[in-house]
Amino acid sequence: MEFKFTVENHEKVVKLFDNYPTKKAAVMPVLYIAQEQNGYISGEVIKEVSTILEISEEDVMGVVTFYTMYHQHMPGKYHLQVCTNVSCMLRGAYDIWEAVKTKTGLKNGETSADGLFSLEEVECMGSCGTAPMIAVNEDFHDNLTKETALELIDSLK
Amino acid sequence: MEKIVLPEIENLHKIDVYRANGGYEAIKKALATTPDEIIDTVKKSGLRGRGGAAFSCGLKWSFMPKTTDKPKYLCVNGDESEPGSFKDRQIFEYNPHQCIEGILIASYAIGANSAYVYIRGEYHKWIKLFQKALDDAYDAGLVGEKMKTTFGTKFHVNIYVHKGAGAYICGEESSLMNSIEGKRGYPRVKPPFPAQNGLWGNPTTINNVETLTNVPAIINKGWEWFSKIGAEKHPGTILYGVSGHVNKPGVYELPSGTLLTDIIYNYAGGVPGNKKIKCVIPGGSSMPPLRGDQLEGIAMDADSLKAAGSSIGTAGIMVMDEDTDLVRVLARISKFYYHESCGQCTPCREGTGWMLKILNRMAAGQGQKDDIELLLSVANNIDGNTICALGEAAAWPVKFMVSRFREEFESRMNNSLDHPSLNKVHSMRHSKITVE
Ligand SMILES: Cc1cc2nc3c(=O)[nH]c(=O)nc-3n(C[C@H](O)[C@H](O)[C@H](O)COP(=O)(O)O)c2cc1C
Ligand code: SF4
Ligand code: FES
């Protein structure tokens, strides 16, 4: 499906050009705007971004594949990011990770058939002082236990 | 104890509260002197970088060329992705204006008209908080073109926030610059160094968020005052982030050189269940782990930690009690570096995967004959043979965890196992394993 920025988003893109001496440098923020509009970075998004920034599709693709926060497939309505790095692990993150996998029936990287959840095991999120944690989309949920983690997931409808 | 970076003032994140407490006076004072005088003051203060390498801040600024036609840049490193580190986000949340003021002063000192604040993408909330503070500072005429009228000077600097997108390596300064330029975050070969050839080939200085947040206080109160706080050769306060097996995890701002045991037991409330400590990583997961029975007397500053066989890093202190399975911990650490290696250098790209593979089988009790030696040999072959310091960051935990807790690793070996073919890819360097 063809991708075009909405008028509003296109304005945001053009405004970003003021922040950098080259158009290419705007690729990361522009991809974020595209992802917000489209849900994920499709081939069509890459095409449009490359046209607007006057860089090759390969350059855009290279950025999309390097950074983990650009989704190459549609994530769930709730993208569950469970941190299992050391500070979280020491406070029970693997119990939470196993429980969340069982509860959602998903493996790392999968999205549920109804599109409600996608699941990702993530590296340290910078919440080690309030570990263990799960991020749901952009929001951090800290100081979890297995029980509160499962309650959190129950609350997502 | 007086706090410099995170003073306990209610609503300090609001611009009017910050100003009511003397905020944006330091930049006024700085603009009334010359850039060289500021660099000199910061040098004499002894301020050292809080991003990991503890390099002299003033000295770094002095590397910037004085006469050049090229634009100069400041990059502010808020990538904060080292496991166990969660301090810079406190600044974004509780004292963003002091960071902004530090950026203004640093930019004036090095002659930069553009500054990029690189914040890790996962910090959505903190990016918004910092951006709000920045917008308020712009509106008040304290940043950008309007500075000229506000302060009556010729100098101005624009500050931009650049949001990362999930890559630990982008905290490495040259990778960070490539990322700002809109490229894959590959570290660059050095030299050339950023002060000569940085962002878009122009002179660039990279500083950590906490480093710069100290600067307004140094300008306001003088270098003598700052140089007398904490450890003589690494003065000031440090934001110590304590996590893992402690009763009160969190960020504690204390004078540099505070005893590690003091931080763990008095500030972070000790270990749950009064258990013994088996291991502490004092500076984020890249730094050599210390044995729990050797913590007595270790002071938390760059030189003391070096003498104790570790490194201050980001001052992210990870505490592990006596029941911790260190083989699993090390396997998890290695998984991180395997995941984050950018893949440019063969020793790092391949070695991180091999170390993970070996550690995973050890963790499962399936460590085979010679695995410890093999693991150390892979780590040694990464160390010093790569473009950037992620190589060392991956190798050090392995080298030091294994050498300092060897008995624990030995207990996980199953000496009846010997599958040299599993290691075929590495067998050339490992003389004990016969090539099939
Ligand atoms: C793999 C790697 C990751 C790094 N991550 C960070 C980081 O997240 N934040 C940071 O300030 N410095 C980080 N650094 C250190 C920077 O390269 C650089 O030394 C630092 O930002 C300089 O600032 P300072 O002198 O004020 O400490 C990292 C270094 C490496 C090798
Ligand atoms: S050491 Fe690792 S992370 Fe650094 S440049 Fe080489 S491959 Fe990339
Ligand atoms: S280890 Fe999970 S947030 Fe840092």
XYZ file of C-alpha atoms and ligand atoms in Angstrom:
636
model
C 0.000 0.000 0.000
C 1.363 3.377 -0.940
C 2.604 5.467 1.959
C 2.339 9.262 2.102
C 2.841 11.479 5.125
C -0.287 13.274 6.325
C -0.173 17.028 5.775
C 0.472 17.563 9.451
C 3.280 15.014 9.588
C 4.804 16.340 6.405
C 5.091 19.720 8.093
C 6.845 18.078 11.030
C 9.274 16.419 8.630
C 10.094 19.674 6.874
C 10.599 21.393 10.214
C 13.162 18.778 11.168
C 15.368 19.893 8.298
C 16.155 23.009 10.365
C 17.851 20.835 12.976
C 20.582 19.408 10.777
C 22.929 20.619 8.018
C 21.948 17.659 5.811
C 18.586 16.120 4.988
C 20.030 12.665 5.504
C 20.607 13.394 9.185
C 16.863 13.694 9.684
C 16.326 10.045 8.799
C 15.935 8.789 12.377
C 13.333 11.320 13.529
C 11.561 11.073 10.167
C 11.336 7.301 10.530
C 9.817 7.777 13.968
C 7.126 10.032 12.508
C 6.461 7.487 9.769
C 6.274 4.652 12.276
C 3.794 6.541 14.388
C 1.580 7.121 11.379
C 1.929 3.705 9.765
C 2.488 1.441 12.768
C 5.668 -0.005 11.303
C 8.296 0.651 8.657
C 7.064 -0.972 5.457
C 8.823 -1.077 2.110
C 6.551 1.756 0.997
C 7.598 3.854 3.979
C 11.235 3.296 3.073
C 10.540 4.380 -0.494
C 8.788 7.577 0.579
C 11.412 8.470 3.202
C 14.211 7.946 0.691
C 12.455 10.233 -1.810
C 11.862 12.995 0.732
C 15.389 12.863 2.140
C 17.026 12.410 -1.245
C 18.986 9.361 -0.131
C 18.904 5.798 -1.427
C 16.432 3.220 -0.194
C 19.416 1.159 0.909
C 20.560 3.984 3.182
C 17.141 4.132 4.809
C 16.951 0.342 5.047
C 20.388 0.299 6.650
C 19.173 2.575 9.409
C 15.903 0.689 9.911
C 17.711 -2.625 10.329
C 20.436 -1.294 12.630
C 18.180 0.123 15.337
C 15.875 -2.191 17.253
C 13.137 0.373 17.858
C 12.060 0.544 14.233
C 9.488 -2.181 13.685
C 9.678 -4.036 10.415
C 6.321 -5.721 11.071
C 3.164 -4.438 12.671
C 3.562 -4.815 16.436
C 0.645 -5.618 18.742
C -1.583 -2.900 20.122
C 0.435 -3.447 23.285
C 4.105 -4.049 22.636
C 5.409 -5.790 25.756
C 9.107 -5.275 26.402
C 10.407 -7.373 29.268
C 13.871 -6.507 30.527
C 15.919 -9.540 31.578
C 19.294 -7.850 31.953
C 21.298 -8.323 35.145
C 19.719 -5.840 37.569
C 16.252 -7.047 36.597
C 17.360 -10.689 36.516
C 18.675 -10.428 40.079
C 15.206 -9.364 41.167
C 13.218 -12.042 39.391
C 12.927 -10.916 35.770
C 13.202 -14.428 34.367
C 10.215 -15.618 36.417
C 8.287 -12.698 34.966
C 9.521 -13.416 31.463
C 8.448 -17.075 31.654
C 5.084 -16.122 33.166
C 4.417 -13.516 30.493
C 5.314 -15.957 27.734
C 2.947 -18.565 29.168
C 0.171 -16.069 29.763
C 0.256 -14.592 26.268
C 1.238 -17.825 24.540
C 3.861 -15.855 22.653
C 7.535 -16.438 22.089
C 10.113 -13.674 21.840
C 9.383 -11.574 18.750
C 5.871 -12.893 18.123
C 2.592 -11.018 17.783
C -0.732 -12.514 18.857
C -3.202 -13.467 16.133
C -5.730 -10.890 17.372
C -3.052 -8.207 17.212
C -3.420 -7.331 20.887
C 0.079 -8.216 22.073
C 3.585 -8.452 20.743
C 6.414 -9.650 22.940
C 10.070 -8.719 23.091
C 12.830 -9.600 25.529
C 14.817 -6.372 25.847
C 18.169 -5.251 27.169
C 18.603 -2.885 30.118
C 16.063 -0.072 29.866
C 17.682 2.199 32.466
C 15.211 1.259 35.178
C 17.582 -0.927 37.177
C 16.862 1.003 40.382
C 13.198 0.053 40.148
C 13.709 -3.424 38.729
C 12.254 -5.630 37.467
C 10.391 -3.774 34.770
C 8.236 -4.161 31.696
C 7.657 -1.411 29.177
C 4.264 -1.404 27.499
C 4.658 0.670 24.346
C 6.271 3.849 25.706
C 5.355 3.427 29.374
C 7.608 1.877 32.001
C 6.079 -0.317 34.714
C 8.564 -0.714 37.533
C 9.052 -2.745 40.707
C 7.076 -5.670 39.343
C 6.527 -9.097 40.787
C 5.256 -12.077 38.836
C 1.784 -11.359 40.206
C 1.720 -7.643 39.416
C 3.189 -8.318 35.977
C 0.332 -10.694 35.188
C -2.206 -8.220 36.586
C -0.709 -5.573 34.340
C -1.248 -7.774 31.314
C -4.804 -8.567 32.392
C -5.514 -4.846 32.502
C -4.558 -4.389 28.859
C -7.612 -4.808 26.713
C 26.348 16.878 52.246
C 25.700 19.463 49.629
C 24.340 18.120 46.374
C 25.562 19.616 43.132
C 23.810 17.722 40.378
C 20.527 16.790 42.018
C 19.877 19.348 44.773
C 16.844 18.605 46.894
C 14.747 21.576 45.818
C 11.109 20.993 45.074
C 10.061 21.548 41.460
C 13.573 22.444 40.394
C 12.723 21.079 36.946
C 10.531 24.145 36.391
C 12.314 27.073 34.837
C 11.036 29.694 37.288
C 12.086 27.591 40.288
C 15.499 26.984 38.741
C 15.929 30.701 38.102
C 14.711 31.638 41.565
C 17.522 29.442 42.893
C 20.243 31.208 40.951
C 19.754 29.354 37.697
C 21.132 30.815 34.443
C 23.429 33.124 36.410
C 26.470 30.975 35.633
C 26.071 31.434 31.885
C 25.868 35.198 32.440
C 29.064 35.043 34.445
C 30.704 32.821 31.843
C 29.792 35.115 28.955
C 31.479 37.983 30.781
C 34.801 36.115 30.610
C 36.672 34.497 27.729
C 36.290 30.902 26.539
C 39.910 30.248 27.501
C 39.290 31.378 31.063
C 36.353 28.981 31.313
C 38.366 26.075 29.970
C 41.064 26.933 32.473
C 38.599 27.073 35.361
C 37.076 23.712 34.430
C 40.545 22.213 34.042
C 41.627 23.449 37.457
C 38.403 22.225 39.065
C 39.526 18.685 38.273
C 36.131 17.752 36.785
C 36.390 14.390 35.065
C 33.919 12.831 32.661
C 31.039 10.877 34.146
C 30.338 8.870 30.985
C 32.770 6.067 31.653
C 36.367 7.009 30.941
C 36.750 9.729 33.622
C 38.778 11.934 31.283
C 39.517 15.544 32.297
C 36.675 17.696 31.011
C 38.660 20.932 30.710
C 41.496 19.170 28.913
C 39.060 17.671 26.420
C 37.632 21.120 25.705
C 41.140 22.496 25.155
C 41.665 20.053 22.256
C 39.142 21.983 20.173
C 40.870 24.106 17.529
C 40.745 27.820 18.302
C 41.099 29.109 14.780
C 39.050 27.296 12.223
C 36.519 28.199 9.571
C 34.597 25.044 10.209
C 31.501 24.933 12.383
C 32.112 23.365 15.795
C 29.745 21.031 17.594
C 28.948 19.787 21.069
C 27.365 16.370 21.522
C 25.751 15.609 24.830
C 25.719 11.923 25.599
C 22.479 10.802 27.187
C 22.423 7.383 25.587
C 22.665 5.757 29.026
C 22.430 2.143 27.936
C 25.144 0.537 30.035
C 23.379 -2.128 32.123
C 23.165 -0.941 35.711
C 23.147 2.775 34.791
C 20.113 4.945 35.396
C 21.498 8.279 36.560
C 21.270 10.654 33.591
C 17.526 10.141 33.452
C 17.341 11.608 36.985
C 18.892 14.785 35.602
C 16.420 14.921 32.699
C 13.597 14.553 35.194
C 14.697 16.589 38.192
C 17.280 19.128 37.035
C 17.133 19.562 33.251
C 17.853 23.292 33.310
C 21.199 22.866 34.999
C 22.108 20.449 32.221
C 20.963 22.997 29.625
C 22.972 25.707 31.351
C 26.009 23.402 31.356
C 25.518 22.901 27.619
C 25.407 26.670 27.075
C 28.643 27.175 28.990
C 30.427 24.280 27.292
C 29.307 25.496 23.871
C 30.632 28.961 24.617
C 33.923 27.530 25.881
C 34.557 25.431 22.771
C 32.877 27.833 20.328
C 29.995 25.617 19.216
C 26.841 27.105 17.736
C 25.004 23.792 17.649
C 24.663 21.189 20.355
C 22.969 17.805 19.970
C 21.607 16.027 22.998
C 21.498 12.336 22.184
C 18.964 10.543 24.381
C 18.264 6.831 24.154
C 14.993 6.146 22.373
C 13.522 4.059 25.184
C 13.518 7.160 27.399
C 10.315 8.487 25.787
C 9.151 10.049 29.027
C 12.493 11.666 29.829
C 12.903 12.973 26.298
C 9.565 14.746 26.693
C 10.578 16.155 30.072
C 13.888 17.422 28.751
C 12.308 18.813 25.580
C 9.771 20.712 27.703
C 12.574 22.279 29.735
C 14.425 23.128 26.535
C 11.323 24.725 24.989
C 10.868 26.819 28.120
C 14.496 27.932 27.980
C 14.066 28.891 24.314
C 10.887 30.825 25.135
C 12.724 32.678 27.890
C 15.379 33.729 25.379
C 18.106 31.738 27.119
C 18.929 29.480 24.174
C 19.300 30.144 20.438
C 19.479 33.445 18.572
C 17.632 35.275 21.332
C 20.587 34.710 23.672
C 22.274 37.600 21.935
C 19.754 40.131 23.162
C 19.120 38.455 26.498
C 22.766 38.383 27.441
C 24.015 41.163 25.197
C 26.667 39.031 23.497
C 27.617 37.918 20.017
C 27.496 34.275 21.028
C 24.559 31.973 20.518
C 23.957 28.224 20.439
C 21.042 26.110 19.311
C 20.311 22.920 21.194
C 18.611 19.972 19.500
C 17.404 16.700 20.944
C 18.261 13.618 18.894
C 16.345 10.510 19.885
C 18.207 7.199 19.674
C 16.432 4.057 18.542
C 17.701 1.109 20.531
C 21.443 0.566 20.157
C 23.831 0.480 23.115
C 26.748 1.087 20.789
C 25.476 4.605 20.029
C 26.750 5.642 23.456
C 30.248 5.228 22.055
C 31.152 8.720 20.923
C 31.996 8.098 17.278
C 29.026 5.799 16.806
C 26.886 8.508 18.369
C 28.091 10.991 15.778
C 27.344 8.601 12.914
C 23.893 8.114 14.359
C 23.270 11.871 14.442
C 24.444 12.048 10.835
C 21.672 9.600 9.959
C 23.797 6.517 9.489
C 24.074 3.091 11.029
C 25.744 3.509 14.395
C 29.165 2.143 13.495
C 32.078 3.387 15.591
C 34.831 5.105 13.640
C 38.504 4.241 13.620
C 40.517 6.702 15.742
C 42.515 8.792 14.988
C 41.284 11.176 13.720
C 39.775 12.240 17.030
C 36.473 14.130 17.262
C 38.119 17.443 18.197
C 39.664 17.445 14.708
C 37.208 15.391 12.730
C 33.840 14.809 14.334
C 30.269 15.532 13.252
C 30.199 15.934 9.466
C 33.991 16.113 9.599
C 34.005 19.149 11.876
C 35.589 19.745 15.306
C 33.349 18.149 17.947
C 33.372 17.596 21.687
C 31.346 14.811 23.298
C 30.435 14.980 26.968
C 28.168 13.020 29.237
C 24.988 14.610 30.636
C 26.162 14.428 34.260
C 29.573 15.886 33.398
C 28.009 19.011 31.908
C 25.457 19.381 34.690
C 28.367 19.985 37.085
C 29.690 22.918 35.084
C 27.314 25.734 36.175
C 28.159 25.045 39.825
C 31.879 25.248 39.060
C 31.411 28.603 37.330
C 29.239 29.927 40.153
C 31.301 28.772 43.096
C 34.772 28.553 41.638
C 37.189 25.744 40.884
C 38.759 25.769 44.367
C 35.444 24.937 45.952
C 34.793 22.064 43.553
C 38.295 20.649 43.743
C 37.974 20.200 47.507
C 34.940 17.920 47.352
C 35.545 14.172 47.529
C 38.599 12.401 46.150
C 41.495 14.698 45.373
C 42.174 13.435 41.857
C 38.557 12.864 40.921
C 36.716 15.632 42.729
C 33.036 16.462 42.978
C 30.037 14.337 43.676
C 29.070 11.263 41.694
C 25.612 9.893 41.003
C 25.944 6.323 42.237
C 23.204 4.066 40.931
C 22.743 1.033 43.137
C 20.770 -1.968 41.894
C 20.389 -5.702 42.443
C 20.331 -7.253 45.900
C 19.969 -4.194 48.116
C 17.043 -3.036 50.233
C 16.916 0.470 48.814
C 18.062 0.530 45.206
C 18.307 3.974 43.648
C 20.548 6.865 42.686
C 22.609 8.441 45.477
C 24.587 11.623 44.941
C 27.629 11.434 47.213
C 31.167 12.798 47.240
C 33.499 10.858 44.981
C 35.588 8.403 46.938
C 32.746 7.376 49.249
C 33.388 3.829 50.462
C 31.621 1.179 48.433
C 30.505 -0.562 51.624
C 29.134 2.736 52.916
C 27.060 3.168 49.775
C 25.731 -0.383 49.880
C 25.048 -0.682 53.611
C 24.302 2.849 54.783
C 22.639 4.414 51.768
C 21.203 1.485 49.845
C 20.062 -0.213 53.041
C 22.180 -3.365 52.902
C 21.350 -6.757 51.470
C 17.868 -8.283 51.876
C 17.817 -11.029 54.500
C 21.233 -9.835 55.713
C 22.826 -12.183 53.244
C 26.496 -11.976 52.415
C 27.595 -10.303 49.209
C 29.193 -12.597 46.663
C 30.012 -10.104 43.940
C 29.731 -6.412 43.096
C 30.111 -4.815 39.690
C 30.977 -1.221 40.573
C 30.598 0.721 37.318
C 28.049 -0.827 34.980
C 28.218 -4.282 33.430
C 31.356 -3.598 31.345
C 33.558 -3.166 34.390
C 35.497 -5.934 36.164
C 33.483 -7.555 38.983
C 34.809 -7.464 42.539
C 34.649 -10.260 45.089
C 32.264 -9.705 47.975
C 34.949 -10.664 50.506
C 37.260 -7.948 49.198
C 35.044 -4.866 49.343
C 36.348 -3.498 52.630
C 38.098 -0.158 52.166
C 37.373 0.285 48.457
C 36.641 3.935 47.685
C 34.416 4.835 44.740
C 36.559 7.072 42.578
C 38.481 6.374 39.390
C 41.923 5.866 40.895
C 40.905 3.851 43.949
C 38.841 1.491 41.832
C 41.655 1.070 39.385
C 43.926 0.120 42.247
C 41.302 -2.343 43.435
C 41.239 -3.997 40.020
C 38.130 -2.483 38.528
C 36.922 0.796 37.107
C 34.436 3.543 37.979
C 32.669 3.375 34.594
C 29.213 4.917 34.990
C 29.200 4.275 38.770
C 26.322 1.848 38.330
C 26.799 -0.508 41.271
C 25.273 -3.973 40.836
C 25.132 -6.005 44.027
C 24.825 -9.806 44.047
C 24.195 -11.806 47.194
C 25.702 -15.157 48.164
C 22.971 -17.183 46.453
C 23.573 -15.638 43.028
C 24.502 -17.956 40.199
C 27.434 -16.060 38.695
C 27.694 -18.356 35.711
C 24.170 -17.386 34.717
C 24.902 -13.736 35.422
C 27.964 -13.812 33.206
C 26.049 -15.638 30.488
C 23.435 -12.869 30.634
C 26.098 -10.183 30.448
C 27.636 -11.892 27.434
C 24.241 -12.125 25.779
C 24.010 -8.359 26.024
C 27.324 -7.732 24.266
C 26.509 -10.357 21.666
C 23.252 -8.516 21.007
C 24.872 -5.074 20.921
C 28.068 -5.728 18.934
C 27.814 -3.667 15.755
C 29.624 -6.398 13.818
C 32.393 -4.354 12.225
C 35.310 -6.185 13.838
C 35.618 -9.934 13.565
C 36.914 -10.586 17.112
C 33.954 -8.755 18.634
C 31.298 -9.939 16.186
C 32.284 -13.612 16.377
C 33.836 -13.716 19.828
C 30.799 -12.364 21.663
C 28.726 -15.169 20.159
C 31.259 -17.842 21.037
C 31.533 -16.629 24.618
C 27.766 -16.699 24.952
C 27.584 -20.204 23.534
C 30.216 -21.511 25.930
C 28.671 -19.740 28.921
C 25.208 -21.000 28.101
C 26.370 -24.585 28.135
C 28.295 -23.981 31.359
C 25.204 -22.477 32.937
C 23.351 -25.639 31.975
C 26.023 -27.724 33.709
C 27.319 -28.906 30.356
C 30.633 -27.111 30.356
C 33.097 -29.371 28.650
C 36.721 -30.108 29.274
C 38.853 -27.047 28.490
C 35.872 -24.697 28.246
C 37.284 -22.277 30.812
C 40.525 -21.979 28.893
C 38.646 -21.645 25.665
C 36.465 -18.897 27.117
C 39.478 -16.980 28.364
C 41.247 -17.386 25.078
C 38.287 -15.929 23.177
C 38.112 -12.999 25.623
C 41.847 -12.374 25.320
C 41.614 -12.365 21.568
C 38.906 -9.699 21.626
C 40.635 -7.473 24.182
C 42.696 -4.826 22.404
C 41.932 -6.063 18.901
C 38.870 -4.027 18.021
C 37.857 -0.613 16.703
C 35.979 0.487 19.789
C 35.877 -0.234 23.493
C 32.804 -2.446 23.265
C 35.298 -5.206 22.607
C 36.902 -4.684 26.007
C 33.509 -4.174 27.571
C 32.593 -7.669 26.405
C 35.932 -9.252 27.280
C 36.567 -7.777 30.733
C 33.563 -9.196 32.594
C 34.429 -12.632 31.224
C 38.128 -12.419 32.046
C 37.668 -11.057 35.521
C 34.546 -12.951 36.526
C 36.210 -16.221 35.589
C 39.557 -15.428 37.210
C 38.024 -14.043 40.415
C 35.376 -16.731 40.814
C 37.093 -19.619 39.130
C 35.842 -22.189 41.611
C 32.271 -21.406 40.691
C 32.949 -21.915 37.001
C 34.911 -25.101 37.627
C 32.006 -26.547 39.538
C 29.903 -26.298 36.389
C 32.144 -28.364 34.214
C 31.253 -31.820 33.120
C 34.684 -33.235 32.485
C 33.363 -36.235 30.652
C 32.254 -33.973 27.832
C 34.710 -33.257 25.089
C 33.304 -32.153 21.802
C 36.079 -30.360 19.984
C 34.003 -30.266 16.846
C 31.653 -27.832 18.567
C 34.491 -25.368 18.638
C 35.830 -26.112 15.258
C 35.585 -22.538 14.190
C 37.923 -21.581 16.997
C 40.105 -24.632 17.062
C 42.945 -23.131 15.049
C 43.909 -20.914 17.916
C 43.236 -23.424 20.618
C 46.121 -25.779 20.405
C 44.714 -28.341 22.798
C 41.830 -29.104 20.513
C 42.719 -31.224 17.561
C 41.472 -30.133 14.215
C 39.458 -32.936 12.734
C 30.213 0.786 24.030
C 30.254 2.125 24.689
C 29.098 2.696 25.173
C 29.115 3.949 25.792
N 27.951 4.459 26.266
C 27.965 5.690 26.846
C 26.762 6.290 27.308
O 25.677 5.706 27.215
N 26.821 7.524 27.862
C 28.008 8.205 27.975
O 28.008 9.318 28.456
N 29.149 7.668 27.544
C 29.156 6.438 26.978
N 30.333 5.917 26.507
C 31.564 6.731 26.622
C 31.630 7.730 25.476
O 32.285 7.128 24.369
C 32.399 8.997 25.842
O 33.636 8.623 26.359
C 31.709 9.875 26.855
O 30.411 10.194 26.452
C 32.504 11.136 27.050
O 31.899 11.979 27.989
P 32.618 12.413 29.336
O 34.048 12.721 29.002
O 31.866 13.596 29.792
O 32.508 11.249 30.267
C 30.332 4.649 25.911
C 31.506 4.061 25.421
C 31.473 2.823 24.822
C 32.747 2.234 24.312
S 34.444 -3.562 18.920
Fe 32.452 -4.485 18.466
S 31.000 -2.801 18.709
Fe 33.046 -1.845 18.545
S 33.289 -1.408 16.379
Fe 34.125 -3.442 16.680
S 32.404 -4.867 16.260
Fe 31.550 -2.814 16.562
S 18.613 -4.309 33.980
Fe 16.493 -4.095 33.571
S 16.295 -1.948 33.484
Fe 18.443 -2.160 33.796
